[in-house]
Amino acid sequence: QLQLQESGPGLVKPPETLSLTCTVSGGSISSRNYYWGWIRQPPGKGLEWIGSIYYSGNTYYNPSLKSRVTISVDTSKNQFSLKLSSVTAADTAVYYCARLTTVIPHFDYWGQGTLVTVSS
Amino acid sequence: SYELTQPPSVSVSPGQTARITCSGDALSKQYAYWYQQKPGQAPVLVIYKDSERPSGIPERFSGSSSGTTVTLTISGVQAEDEADYYCQSADSSGTSVVFGGGTKLTVL
């Protein structure tokens, strides 16, 4: 059974950089059939796609966040990571990592999510 | 970029049918997917490719598509179906993802 687990600081000061890692177990991140993505959800609000990465390193970002987002992959560790720079209180959210299928693009496996609070 | 529009809330009594719509120009060319999210939990896929149901999802969940609008239908709503529901689609390359704003389903 595939599992994804987010990890990283739960508190980030503005305007520092938010950094999270997603560890994939029970399957290979190098599968050609999937992308790997980050999604966030501010408290009481809806889901927002942040971006996705292929095992080869090809990245795809939400245009509204593109200038501040970097997603990377480490196939040797079966992990992928998110960096979001110049954070503000508006970036406070539960951050999810998830697997995105390629042919019919949807998220079929999700991590449990991790709350990141941006506050000084 | 493009948008998907959902009603903020839908309310039904137990045993009735709930219909949640999602509209967007991209839906005439791309499939839609539906997720159910209960408080404190990650979203769960309930419909893919407009109308397909993943294994383990009850038969009362169904989906349909017409033009630029897709609909999630829950027949014989149960109390346990009370949740937020999100539609999702992608651009023509499948690499840019968008979610609808979400609909809170209340079972009266």
XYZ file of C-alpha atoms in Angstrom:
228
model
C 0.000 0.000 0.000
C 1.456 3.333 -1.066
C 1.972 5.849 1.726
C 3.044 9.484 1.668
C 4.233 11.395 4.708
C 4.898 15.111 4.946
C 7.580 16.437 7.280
C 8.996 19.823 8.143
C 8.682 22.758 10.540
C 5.203 23.607 11.772
C 6.084 27.257 12.329
C 7.808 29.598 9.896
C 8.599 33.291 10.387
C 7.791 35.793 7.690
C 9.457 36.447 5.255
C 11.485 33.230 5.543
C 11.236 30.132 3.330
C 8.848 27.283 4.057
C 10.436 23.873 3.450
C 8.622 20.538 3.450
C 9.560 17.022 2.389
C 7.290 14.184 1.326
C 8.559 10.651 1.844
C 6.998 7.975 -0.333
C 6.874 4.374 0.872
C 5.341 1.242 -0.596
C 6.126 2.306 -4.156
C 8.750 3.971 -6.306
C 8.809 7.693 -6.952
C 10.532 6.871 -10.260
C 7.410 5.339 -11.793
C 6.737 6.759 -15.261
C 2.983 6.720 -14.677
C 2.856 9.402 -12.025
C 3.689 12.948 -11.064
C 4.067 13.982 -7.438
C 2.315 17.066 -6.189
C 1.803 19.549 -3.402
C -1.614 20.932 -2.464
C -2.452 23.306 0.354
C -5.579 24.274 2.265
C -5.768 27.418 4.406
C -7.853 26.984 7.569
C -11.541 26.884 6.676
C -10.854 27.317 2.950
C -10.574 25.219 -0.173
C -7.848 23.211 -1.845
C -5.155 24.924 -3.913
C -2.748 23.075 -6.173
C 0.803 24.353 -5.652
C 2.736 22.325 -8.192
C 3.866 18.918 -9.387
C 7.094 17.176 -10.346
C 8.000 14.183 -12.477
C 10.740 11.775 -11.392
C 12.949 13.209 -14.135
C 12.759 16.614 -12.460
C 10.272 18.304 -14.805
C 8.190 20.716 -12.744
C 4.786 22.351 -13.181
C 3.648 25.204 -10.957
C 0.471 27.105 -10.190
C 0.949 30.421 -12.028
C -0.201 32.338 -8.946
C 2.648 30.890 -6.865
C 5.265 30.207 -9.515
C 7.582 33.077 -8.568
C 7.967 31.743 -4.999
C 7.813 27.955 -5.418
C 10.507 25.358 -6.010
C 9.724 21.626 -6.061
C 12.541 19.102 -6.274
C 12.866 15.318 -6.253
C 15.415 12.938 -4.733
C 14.860 9.528 -6.292
C 17.594 7.923 -4.172
C 15.606 8.733 -1.037
C 12.143 8.312 -2.631
C 11.326 11.858 -1.577
C 10.212 15.118 -3.100
C 10.321 18.544 -1.518
C 8.630 21.928 -1.519
C 10.176 25.320 -0.908
C 7.986 28.413 -0.723
C 9.864 31.673 -0.305
C 8.938 35.038 1.197
C 6.049 33.607 3.190
C 3.324 35.701 4.802
C 0.415 34.872 7.079
C -1.608 34.084 3.938
C 0.598 31.010 3.434
C -0.637 29.466 6.688
C -2.281 26.217 5.630
C -2.362 22.461 5.823
C 0.072 21.260 3.183
C -0.581 17.915 1.517
C 1.638 15.867 -0.729
C -0.062 13.510 -3.156
C 0.455 11.239 -6.157
C -0.909 12.538 -9.460
C -1.635 10.107 -12.261
C -0.363 11.154 -15.681
C -2.859 9.895 -18.242
C -6.054 10.875 -16.417
C -4.694 13.519 -14.087
C -6.052 13.149 -10.582
C -4.654 12.607 -7.100
C -5.104 8.998 -6.030
C -2.977 8.852 -2.885
C -2.580 11.644 -0.337
C -0.462 12.236 2.719
C -2.210 13.063 5.975
C -1.249 16.731 5.668
C 0.825 18.962 7.903
C -0.163 22.349 9.302
C 2.326 25.124 8.688
C 1.729 28.379 10.527
C 3.424 31.557 9.378
C 3.875 33.894 12.315
C 6.581 35.988 13.876
C -5.337 29.653 -16.090
C -8.970 28.637 -15.718
C -11.506 28.275 -12.967
C -14.014 25.738 -11.737
C -17.140 27.073 -10.022
C -19.111 25.175 -7.377
C -22.013 26.271 -5.154
C -20.747 26.956 -1.617
C -23.353 24.765 0.033
C -26.019 22.143 -0.594
C -28.449 20.815 2.000
C -30.561 17.671 1.827
C -32.492 15.441 4.201
C -31.404 11.834 4.780
C -32.568 9.533 2.011
C -32.922 12.328 -0.530
C -30.718 12.968 -3.560
C -27.962 15.565 -3.457
C -26.617 17.128 -6.624
C -23.443 19.213 -6.639
C -22.446 21.022 -9.809
C -19.086 22.193 -11.084
C -18.766 24.525 -14.065
C -15.818 25.618 -16.160
C -14.828 26.000 -19.796
C -12.114 23.359 -19.453
C -14.698 20.714 -18.616
C -15.852 20.521 -22.220
C -12.423 19.119 -23.112
C -11.050 17.604 -19.901
C -12.360 15.056 -17.458
C -13.508 16.027 -13.976
C -12.712 14.323 -10.713
C -14.531 14.588 -7.380
C -13.092 14.378 -3.871
C -14.838 14.058 -0.526
C -13.167 15.669 2.471
C -14.289 15.213 6.059
C -13.014 17.474 8.866
C -9.391 16.852 9.760
C -8.897 14.331 6.975
C -7.220 14.297 3.590
C -9.483 14.322 0.528
C -10.666 10.997 -0.883
C -11.411 10.430 -4.574
C -15.058 9.454 -5.116
C -15.438 9.922 -8.900
C -12.890 9.983 -11.728
C -13.178 10.545 -15.478
C -16.518 12.363 -14.957
C -18.497 9.266 -13.971
C -16.259 6.370 -12.945
C -16.347 5.199 -9.354
C -13.175 3.923 -7.642
C -13.342 0.606 -5.874
C -14.669 0.915 -2.357
C -16.848 3.953 -3.095
C -20.569 3.253 -2.500
C -22.831 2.949 -5.538
C -24.915 5.895 -4.330
C -22.126 8.158 -5.630
C -22.344 8.887 -9.351
C -21.143 11.523 -11.779
C -22.282 12.976 -15.078
C -21.171 15.569 -17.573
C -22.911 17.926 -19.955
C -21.008 20.560 -21.877
C -19.089 22.730 -19.444
C -20.834 21.409 -16.322
C -20.264 18.225 -14.381
C -22.504 16.958 -11.595
C -21.842 14.771 -8.594
C -25.005 12.967 -7.504
C -25.408 11.226 -4.179
C -28.564 9.111 -4.099
C -30.101 8.132 -0.801
C -27.886 10.497 1.172
C -26.699 9.225 4.531
C -25.509 11.197 7.535
C -21.963 9.957 6.890
C -21.971 11.741 3.507
C -21.873 15.127 5.216
C -18.568 16.583 4.050
C -16.931 19.070 1.717
C -16.806 18.049 -1.945
C -14.287 19.379 -4.459
C -14.191 19.019 -8.209
C -10.838 18.979 -9.989
C -9.663 19.084 -13.569
C -6.501 19.766 -15.560
C -5.321 21.619 -18.618
C -4.944 19.917 -21.989
C -1.425 18.714 -21.170
C -2.560 17.257 -17.862
C 0.202 19.059 -16.043
C -1.648 22.065 -14.631
C -4.275 21.202 -12.062
C -7.230 23.226 -10.808
C -9.714 22.654 -7.996
C -13.188 24.067 -7.615
C -13.879 26.150 -4.533
C -15.646 23.315 -2.752
C -19.227 22.601 -1.700
C -20.277 21.867 1.853
C -22.912 19.158 1.888
C -25.136 19.346 4.953
C -27.400 16.423 5.830
C -30.332 17.919 7.707
